[in-house]
Coordinates of C-alpha atoms in Angstrom, one line a residue:
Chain H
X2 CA 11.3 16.2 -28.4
X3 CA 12.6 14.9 -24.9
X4 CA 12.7 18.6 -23.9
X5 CA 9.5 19.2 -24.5
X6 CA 7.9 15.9 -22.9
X7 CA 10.1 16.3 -20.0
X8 CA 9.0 20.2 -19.2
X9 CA 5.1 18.9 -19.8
X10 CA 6.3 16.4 -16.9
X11 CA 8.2 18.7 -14.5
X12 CA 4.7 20.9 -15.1
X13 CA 2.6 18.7 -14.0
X14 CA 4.6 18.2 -10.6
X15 CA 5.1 21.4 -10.1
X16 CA 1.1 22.0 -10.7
X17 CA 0.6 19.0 -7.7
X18 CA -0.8 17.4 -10.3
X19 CA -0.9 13.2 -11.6
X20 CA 1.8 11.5 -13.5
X21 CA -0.4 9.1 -15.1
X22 CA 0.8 5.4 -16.8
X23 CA 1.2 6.3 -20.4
X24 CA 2.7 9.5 -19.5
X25 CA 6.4 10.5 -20.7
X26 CA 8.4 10.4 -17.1
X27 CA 12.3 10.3 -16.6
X28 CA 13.8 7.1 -16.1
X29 CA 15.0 7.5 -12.9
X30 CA 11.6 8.9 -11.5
X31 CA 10.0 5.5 -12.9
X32 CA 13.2 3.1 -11.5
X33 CA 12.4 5.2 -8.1
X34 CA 8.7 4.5 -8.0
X35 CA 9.4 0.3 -9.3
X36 CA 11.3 -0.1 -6.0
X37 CA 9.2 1.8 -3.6
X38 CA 6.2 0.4 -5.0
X39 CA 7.6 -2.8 -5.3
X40 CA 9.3 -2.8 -1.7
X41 CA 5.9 -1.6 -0.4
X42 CA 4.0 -4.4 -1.7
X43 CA 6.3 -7.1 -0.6
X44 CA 5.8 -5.6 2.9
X45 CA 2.0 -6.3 2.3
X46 CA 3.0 -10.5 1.6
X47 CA 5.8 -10.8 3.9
X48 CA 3.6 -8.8 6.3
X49 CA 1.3 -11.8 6.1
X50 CA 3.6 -14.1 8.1
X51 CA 3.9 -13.1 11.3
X52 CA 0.3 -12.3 11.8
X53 CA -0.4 -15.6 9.9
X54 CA 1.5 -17.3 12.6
X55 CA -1.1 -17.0 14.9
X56 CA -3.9 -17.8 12.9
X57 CA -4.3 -21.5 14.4
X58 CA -3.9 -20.3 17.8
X59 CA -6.0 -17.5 18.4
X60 CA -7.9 -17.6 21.5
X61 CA -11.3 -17.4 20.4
X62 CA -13.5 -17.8 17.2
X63 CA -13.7 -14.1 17.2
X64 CA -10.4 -13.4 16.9
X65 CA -9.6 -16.1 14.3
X66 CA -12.1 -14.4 12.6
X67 CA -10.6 -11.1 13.2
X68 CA -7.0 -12.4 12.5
X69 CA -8.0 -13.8 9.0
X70 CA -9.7 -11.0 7.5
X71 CA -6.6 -8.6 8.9
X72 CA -4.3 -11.0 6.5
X73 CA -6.2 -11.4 3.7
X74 CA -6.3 -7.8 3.5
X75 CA -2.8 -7.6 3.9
X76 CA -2.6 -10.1 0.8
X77 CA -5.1 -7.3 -0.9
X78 CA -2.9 -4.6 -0.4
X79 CA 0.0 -6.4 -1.9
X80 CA -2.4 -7.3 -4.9
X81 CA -3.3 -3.1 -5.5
X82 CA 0.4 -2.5 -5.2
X83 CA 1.6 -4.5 -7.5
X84 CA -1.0 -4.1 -9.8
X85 CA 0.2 -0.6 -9.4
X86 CA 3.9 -1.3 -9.6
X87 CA 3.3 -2.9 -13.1
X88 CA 1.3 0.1 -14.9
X89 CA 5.1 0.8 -14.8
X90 CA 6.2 -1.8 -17.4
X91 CA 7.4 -4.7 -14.8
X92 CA 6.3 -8.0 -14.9
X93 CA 4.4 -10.0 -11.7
X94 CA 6.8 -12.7 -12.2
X95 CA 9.9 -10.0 -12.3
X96 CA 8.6 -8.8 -9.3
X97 CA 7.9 -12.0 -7.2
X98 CA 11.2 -13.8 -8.8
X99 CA 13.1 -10.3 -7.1
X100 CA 11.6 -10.7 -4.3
X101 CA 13.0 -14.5 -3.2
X102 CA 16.0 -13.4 -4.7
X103 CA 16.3 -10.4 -2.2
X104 CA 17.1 -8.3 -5.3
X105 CA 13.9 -6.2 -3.7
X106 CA 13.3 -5.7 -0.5
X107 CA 10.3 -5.3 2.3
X108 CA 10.2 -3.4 5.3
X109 CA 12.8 -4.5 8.0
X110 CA 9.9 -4.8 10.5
X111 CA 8.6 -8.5 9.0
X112 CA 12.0 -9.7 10.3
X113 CA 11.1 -9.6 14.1
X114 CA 9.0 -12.7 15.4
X115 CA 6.1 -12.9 16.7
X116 CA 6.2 -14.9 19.7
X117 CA 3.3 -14.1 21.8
X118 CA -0.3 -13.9 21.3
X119 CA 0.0 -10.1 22.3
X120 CA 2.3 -9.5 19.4
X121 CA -1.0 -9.6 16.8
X122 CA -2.1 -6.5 18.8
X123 CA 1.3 -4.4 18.8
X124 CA 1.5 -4.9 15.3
X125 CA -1.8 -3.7 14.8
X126 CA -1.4 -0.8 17.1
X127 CA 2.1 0.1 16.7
X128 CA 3.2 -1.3 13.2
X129 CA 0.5 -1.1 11.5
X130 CA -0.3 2.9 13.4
X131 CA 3.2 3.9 12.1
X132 CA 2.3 2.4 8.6
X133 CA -0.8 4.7 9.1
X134 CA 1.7 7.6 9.5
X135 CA 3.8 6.9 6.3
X136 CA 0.8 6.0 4.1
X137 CA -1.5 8.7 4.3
X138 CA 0.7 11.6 2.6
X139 CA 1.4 9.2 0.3
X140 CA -2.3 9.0 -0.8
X141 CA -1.4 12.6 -2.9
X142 CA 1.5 10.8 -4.3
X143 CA 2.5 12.4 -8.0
X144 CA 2.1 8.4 -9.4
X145 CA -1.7 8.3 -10.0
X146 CA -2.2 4.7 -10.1
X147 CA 0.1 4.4 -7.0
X148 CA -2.1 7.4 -4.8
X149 CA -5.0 5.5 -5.9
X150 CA -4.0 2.1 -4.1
X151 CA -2.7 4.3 -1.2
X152 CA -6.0 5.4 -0.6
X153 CA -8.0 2.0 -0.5
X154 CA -5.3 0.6 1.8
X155 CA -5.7 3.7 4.2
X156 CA -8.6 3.1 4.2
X157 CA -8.1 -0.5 5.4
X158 CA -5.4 -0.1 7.4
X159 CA -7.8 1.7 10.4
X160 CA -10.0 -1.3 11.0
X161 CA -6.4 -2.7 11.8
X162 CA -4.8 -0.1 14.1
X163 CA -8.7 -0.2 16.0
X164 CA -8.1 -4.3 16.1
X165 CA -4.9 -4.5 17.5
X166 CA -5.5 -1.3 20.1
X167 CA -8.9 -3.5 21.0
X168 CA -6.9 -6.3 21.4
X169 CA -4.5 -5.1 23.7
X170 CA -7.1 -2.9 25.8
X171 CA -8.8 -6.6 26.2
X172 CA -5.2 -7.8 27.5
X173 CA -4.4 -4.8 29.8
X174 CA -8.1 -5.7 31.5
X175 CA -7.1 -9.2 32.3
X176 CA -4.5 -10.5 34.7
X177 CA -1.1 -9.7 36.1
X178 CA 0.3 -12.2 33.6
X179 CA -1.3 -11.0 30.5
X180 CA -0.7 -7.2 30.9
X181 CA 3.0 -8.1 31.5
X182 CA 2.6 -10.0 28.2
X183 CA 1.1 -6.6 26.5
X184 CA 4.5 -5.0 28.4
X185 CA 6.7 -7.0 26.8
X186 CA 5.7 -7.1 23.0
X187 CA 5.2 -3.3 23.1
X188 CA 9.3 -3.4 24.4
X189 CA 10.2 -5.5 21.7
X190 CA 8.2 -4.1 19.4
X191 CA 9.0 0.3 20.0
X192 CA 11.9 0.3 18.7
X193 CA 11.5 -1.4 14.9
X194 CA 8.5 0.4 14.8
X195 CA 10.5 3.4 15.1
X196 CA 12.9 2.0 12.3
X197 CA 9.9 1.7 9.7
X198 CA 10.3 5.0 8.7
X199 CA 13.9 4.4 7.7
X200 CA 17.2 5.8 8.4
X201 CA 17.6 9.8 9.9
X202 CA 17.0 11.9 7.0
X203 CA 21.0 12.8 7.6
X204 CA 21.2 9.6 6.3
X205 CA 18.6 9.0 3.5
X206 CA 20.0 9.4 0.4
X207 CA 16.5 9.2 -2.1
X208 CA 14.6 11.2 0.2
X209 CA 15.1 14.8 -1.6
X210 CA 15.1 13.6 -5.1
X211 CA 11.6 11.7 -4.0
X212 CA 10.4 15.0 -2.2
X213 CA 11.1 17.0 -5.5
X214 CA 9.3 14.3 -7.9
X215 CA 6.2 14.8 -5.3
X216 CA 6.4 10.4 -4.3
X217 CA 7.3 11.2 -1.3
X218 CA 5.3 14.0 0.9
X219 CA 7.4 14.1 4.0
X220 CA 10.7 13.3 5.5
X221 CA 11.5 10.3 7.7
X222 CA 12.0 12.2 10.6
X223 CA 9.1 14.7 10.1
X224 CA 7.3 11.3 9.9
X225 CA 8.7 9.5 13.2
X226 CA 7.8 12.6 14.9
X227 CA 4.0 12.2 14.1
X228 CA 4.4 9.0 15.4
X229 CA 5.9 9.3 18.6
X230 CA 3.4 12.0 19.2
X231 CA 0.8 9.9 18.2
X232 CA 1.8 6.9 20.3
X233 CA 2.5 8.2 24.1
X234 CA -1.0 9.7 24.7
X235 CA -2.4 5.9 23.0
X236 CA 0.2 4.0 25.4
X237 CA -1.2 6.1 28.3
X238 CA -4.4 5.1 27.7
X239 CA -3.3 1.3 27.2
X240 CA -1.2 1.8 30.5
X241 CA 1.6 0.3 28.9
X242 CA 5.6 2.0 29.1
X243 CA 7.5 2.8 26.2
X244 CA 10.8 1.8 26.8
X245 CA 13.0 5.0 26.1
X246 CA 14.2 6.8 28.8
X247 CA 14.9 10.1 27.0
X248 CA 11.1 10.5 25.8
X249 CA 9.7 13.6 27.3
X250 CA 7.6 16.1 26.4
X251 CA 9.2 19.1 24.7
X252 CA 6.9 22.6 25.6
X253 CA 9.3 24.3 22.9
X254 CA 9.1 22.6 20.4
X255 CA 5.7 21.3 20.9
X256 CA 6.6 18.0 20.4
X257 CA 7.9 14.8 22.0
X258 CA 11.8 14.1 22.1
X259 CA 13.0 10.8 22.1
X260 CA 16.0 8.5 21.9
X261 CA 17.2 7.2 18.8
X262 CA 17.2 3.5 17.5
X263 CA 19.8 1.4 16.9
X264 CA 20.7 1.9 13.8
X265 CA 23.5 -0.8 13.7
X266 CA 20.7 -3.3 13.8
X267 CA 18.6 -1.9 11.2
X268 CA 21.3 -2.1 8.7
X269 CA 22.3 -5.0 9.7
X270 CA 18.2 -6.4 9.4
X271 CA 18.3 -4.6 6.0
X272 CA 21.1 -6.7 5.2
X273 CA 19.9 -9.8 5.8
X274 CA 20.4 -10.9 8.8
X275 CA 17.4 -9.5 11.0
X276 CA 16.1 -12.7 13.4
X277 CA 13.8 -14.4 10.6
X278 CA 14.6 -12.8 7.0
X279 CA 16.1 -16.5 5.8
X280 CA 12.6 -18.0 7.5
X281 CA 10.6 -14.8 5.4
X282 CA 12.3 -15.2 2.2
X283 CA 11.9 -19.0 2.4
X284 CA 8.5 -19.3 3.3
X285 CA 7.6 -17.0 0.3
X286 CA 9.7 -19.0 -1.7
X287 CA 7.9 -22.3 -0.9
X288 CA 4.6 -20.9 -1.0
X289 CA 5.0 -19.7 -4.6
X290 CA 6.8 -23.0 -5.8
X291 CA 3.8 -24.8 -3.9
X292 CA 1.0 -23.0 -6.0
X293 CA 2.7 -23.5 -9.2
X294 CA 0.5 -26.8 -9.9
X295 CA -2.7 -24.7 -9.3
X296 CA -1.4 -21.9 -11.6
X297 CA -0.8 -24.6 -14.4
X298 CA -4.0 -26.0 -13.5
X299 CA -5.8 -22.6 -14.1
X300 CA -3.9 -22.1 -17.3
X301 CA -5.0 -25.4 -19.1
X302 CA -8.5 -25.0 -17.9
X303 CA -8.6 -21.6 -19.6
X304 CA -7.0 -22.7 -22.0
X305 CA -8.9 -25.9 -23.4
X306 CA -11.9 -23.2 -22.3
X307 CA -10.9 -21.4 -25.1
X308 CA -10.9 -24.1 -27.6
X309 CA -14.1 -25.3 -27.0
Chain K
X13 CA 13.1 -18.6 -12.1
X14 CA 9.4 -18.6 -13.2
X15 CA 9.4 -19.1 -16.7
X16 CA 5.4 -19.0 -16.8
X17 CA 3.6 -16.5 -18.9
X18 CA 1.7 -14.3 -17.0
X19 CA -2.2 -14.8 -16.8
X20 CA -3.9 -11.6 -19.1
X21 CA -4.3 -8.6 -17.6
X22 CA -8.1 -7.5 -16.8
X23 CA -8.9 -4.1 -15.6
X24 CA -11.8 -4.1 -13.0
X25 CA -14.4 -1.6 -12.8
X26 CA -17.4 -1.4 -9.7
X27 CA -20.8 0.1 -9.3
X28 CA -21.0 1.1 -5.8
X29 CA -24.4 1.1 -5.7
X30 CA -27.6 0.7 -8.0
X31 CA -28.0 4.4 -9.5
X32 CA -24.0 5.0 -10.3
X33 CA -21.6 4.3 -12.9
X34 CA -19.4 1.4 -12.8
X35 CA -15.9 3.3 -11.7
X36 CA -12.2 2.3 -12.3
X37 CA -10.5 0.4 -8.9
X38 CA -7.4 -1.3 -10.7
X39 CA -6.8 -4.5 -12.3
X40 CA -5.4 -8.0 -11.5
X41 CA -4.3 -11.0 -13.4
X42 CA -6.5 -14.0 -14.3
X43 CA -6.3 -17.2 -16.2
X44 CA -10.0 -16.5 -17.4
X45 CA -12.9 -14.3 -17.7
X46 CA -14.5 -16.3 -14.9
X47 CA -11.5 -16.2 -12.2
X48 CA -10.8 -12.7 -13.4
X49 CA -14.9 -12.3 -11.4
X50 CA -13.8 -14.6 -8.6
X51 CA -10.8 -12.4 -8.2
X52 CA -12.3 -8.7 -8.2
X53 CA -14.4 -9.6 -6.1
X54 CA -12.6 -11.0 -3.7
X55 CA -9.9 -8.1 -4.3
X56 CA -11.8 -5.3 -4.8
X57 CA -15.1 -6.0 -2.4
X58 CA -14.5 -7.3 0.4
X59 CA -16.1 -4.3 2.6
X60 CA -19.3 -4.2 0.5
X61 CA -17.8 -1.2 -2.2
X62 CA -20.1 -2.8 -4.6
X63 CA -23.3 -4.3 -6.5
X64 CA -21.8 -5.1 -9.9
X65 CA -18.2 -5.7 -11.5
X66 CA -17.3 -5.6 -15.0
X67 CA -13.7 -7.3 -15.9
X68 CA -12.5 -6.5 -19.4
X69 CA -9.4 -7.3 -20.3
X70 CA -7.1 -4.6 -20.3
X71 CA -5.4 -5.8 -24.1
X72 CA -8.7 -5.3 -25.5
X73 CA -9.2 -1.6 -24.3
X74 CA -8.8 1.3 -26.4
X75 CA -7.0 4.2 -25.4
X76 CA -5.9 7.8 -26.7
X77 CA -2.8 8.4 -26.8
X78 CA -1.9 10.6 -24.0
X79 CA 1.1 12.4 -26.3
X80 CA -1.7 13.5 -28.9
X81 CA -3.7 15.0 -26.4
X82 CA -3.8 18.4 -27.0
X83 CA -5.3 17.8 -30.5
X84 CA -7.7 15.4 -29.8
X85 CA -9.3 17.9 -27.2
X86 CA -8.5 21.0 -28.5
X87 CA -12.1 21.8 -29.9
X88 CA -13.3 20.9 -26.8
X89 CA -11.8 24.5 -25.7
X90 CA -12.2 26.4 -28.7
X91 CA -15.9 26.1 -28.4
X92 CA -16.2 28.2 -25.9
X93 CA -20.1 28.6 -27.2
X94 CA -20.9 25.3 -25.5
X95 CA -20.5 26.2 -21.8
X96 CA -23.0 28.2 -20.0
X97 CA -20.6 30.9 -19.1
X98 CA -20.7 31.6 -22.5
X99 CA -23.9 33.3 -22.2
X100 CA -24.7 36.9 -19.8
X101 CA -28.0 36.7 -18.5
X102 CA -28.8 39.3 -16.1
X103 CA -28.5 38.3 -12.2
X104 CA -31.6 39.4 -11.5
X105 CA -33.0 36.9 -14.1
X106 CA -34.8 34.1 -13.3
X107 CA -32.2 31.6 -11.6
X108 CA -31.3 29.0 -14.8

């Protein structure tokens, strides 16, 4: 029987076709898409903090208004994730319990600060650009319900590349002091950027299993790549430096080279012990135990709704 | 940690615009019929994707069973008499 239901499965891969939810699927294939899933929608809520940070402080009504449609929507894409994430048969609960535990994790990125005003624009432009990069082959995921939430979020995820690039072009065209400001996120922030798309492919061991089952698309490098090319003509533009000495264009390969990250400090971020994963984790943590009278609330309304 | 029982499950479909079907987007968890609203709209429409949602919730759809379906559209196949390829009508017929 599980011969059968597992060559109808490796079919439909092979065919580019959907796994759907109530599909037959191997174990494995299903554990692997719970924590990618999973791991990409706490990105979406931890990803909501250091934008968030800003919120009271933006400069203008404009961008406050900018800044909190930017997070909600972050909040939305965690919501289509893990609405995703549980057509797999996990709980909400299971997911958000694993999350404060750190028994799942979210993209290393979340863990940098935000200390300036000009960080809301990198992230736009840089973070949420290289997000652009990994999401959009992921949109012909073989997980149906999971291609499906890729494509809303792609969707979503332009107005917020275009916001922070905005932002920042606003910067560069204002004084000595704030285009140094610009400068200086975009130093900070080059180099976990780079690191979003996780370790060398060397050095990944899910990525050919994930390439076979059709999750993933494309390698980490392949992906880095399309960022780096993406990025230099955009910093140009900005008149901003990215600060790696080895980039240079490469006429023979028809592509940028660059230097490689540290890769000491994105395990050790991965870890744990990144500049504000204790903050992340806790702030989560609070928020959820804060709610839990409205979420009570809600239940006894319905309920005694339902009595009625 | 949380020992709360999850909210029900409601699947969330949208008419785009007046003139089409309401489609599939996803689903989310609500206390009640009324949040489960509040919430799709809030997660599904925020860039004007739509003019109507239906919530239902998702324990009260009925499904085939995807295992069984082979049978269940078999006939579907077999009758190849109900497709318009079906039937030769000369090309220079009149265009039908």
């Amino acid at each position: 029987m599980t011969d059968t239901l597992e060559a109808d499965f490796e079919r439909t891969i092979e065919h580019h076709d959907r796994i759907e939810p109530r599909d037959w699927m191997p174990e494995r294939y299903r554990a692997t898409l719970v924590r990618q899933i999973a791991q990409h929608a706490h990105s979406e809520i931890i990803g909501m903090q250091p934008e968030g940070n800003w919120l009271t402080r933006a400069p203008s009504l404009r961008r406050k208004a900018i800044l909190l449609a930017k997070v909600q929507d972050e909040a939305g894409h965690g919501l289509y994730l893990y609405s995703a994430c549980e057509t797999l048969g996990v709980t909400r609960g299971e997911l958000t319990d694993k999350l404060i535990a750190g028994r799942q994790k979210y993209s290393s990125i979340f863990n940098y600060p935000t200390v300036t005003y000009a960080d809301v624009g990198t992230i736009g432009w840089l973070v949420d650009g290289a997000a652009i990069c990994n999401q959009v082959p992921l949109c012909r995921t073989s997980y149906g319900p999971y291609g499906r939430a890729m494509i809303r979020i792609c969707k979503e995820e332009s107005f917020h590349q275009r916001q922070g690039f905005e932002l920042l072009m606003t910067m560069m065209s204002g004084t000595d002091e704030q285009r140094a400001m610009v400068q200086e996120s975009v130093d900070r922030f080059w180099w976990p950027a780079l690191m979003m798309f996780g370790p060398p492919d060397a050095d990944s061991p899910n990525t050919a299993q994930s390439m076979t089952w059709g999750i993933k698309r494309d390698t980490n490098d392949d992906l880095r790549q399309k960022f780096v090319d993406m990025s230099v003509p955009q910093a140009a533009v900005l008149g901003v430096t990215l600060p790696d000495p080895a980039l240079a264009w490469n006429d023979q390969r028809g592509h940028y080279d660059f230097g490689q990250p540290d890769w000491a400090e994105f395990a050790a971020v991965v870890a744990g012990s990144g500049p504000c994963n204790a903050q992340r984790i806790a702030h989560r943590k609070r928020a959820h135990d804060e709610g839990a009278w409205v979420r009570d609330a809600a239940t006894a309304f319905a309920r005694q709704e339902a009595s009625l | 940690m949380s020992v709360q029982p999850e909210w029900p499950l409601y699947e969330i479909f949208v008419r785009g615009k007046r003139g089409l079907n309401h489609v599939h987007v996803g689903s989310l968890h609500a206390a009640d019929d009324e949040m489960a609203l509040r919430h799709a709209r809030d997660v599904y429409t925020r860039r004007n994707e739509g003019v109507s949602i239906w919530a239902v919730r998702a324990d009260l759809v009925v499904a085939s069973i995807p295992d069984e379906k082979d049978p269940l559209f078999a006939t579907a196949c077999d009758n190849v008499y109900r497709h318009t390829t079906f039937y030769a009508i000369p090309d220079f017929g009149p265009h039908m």
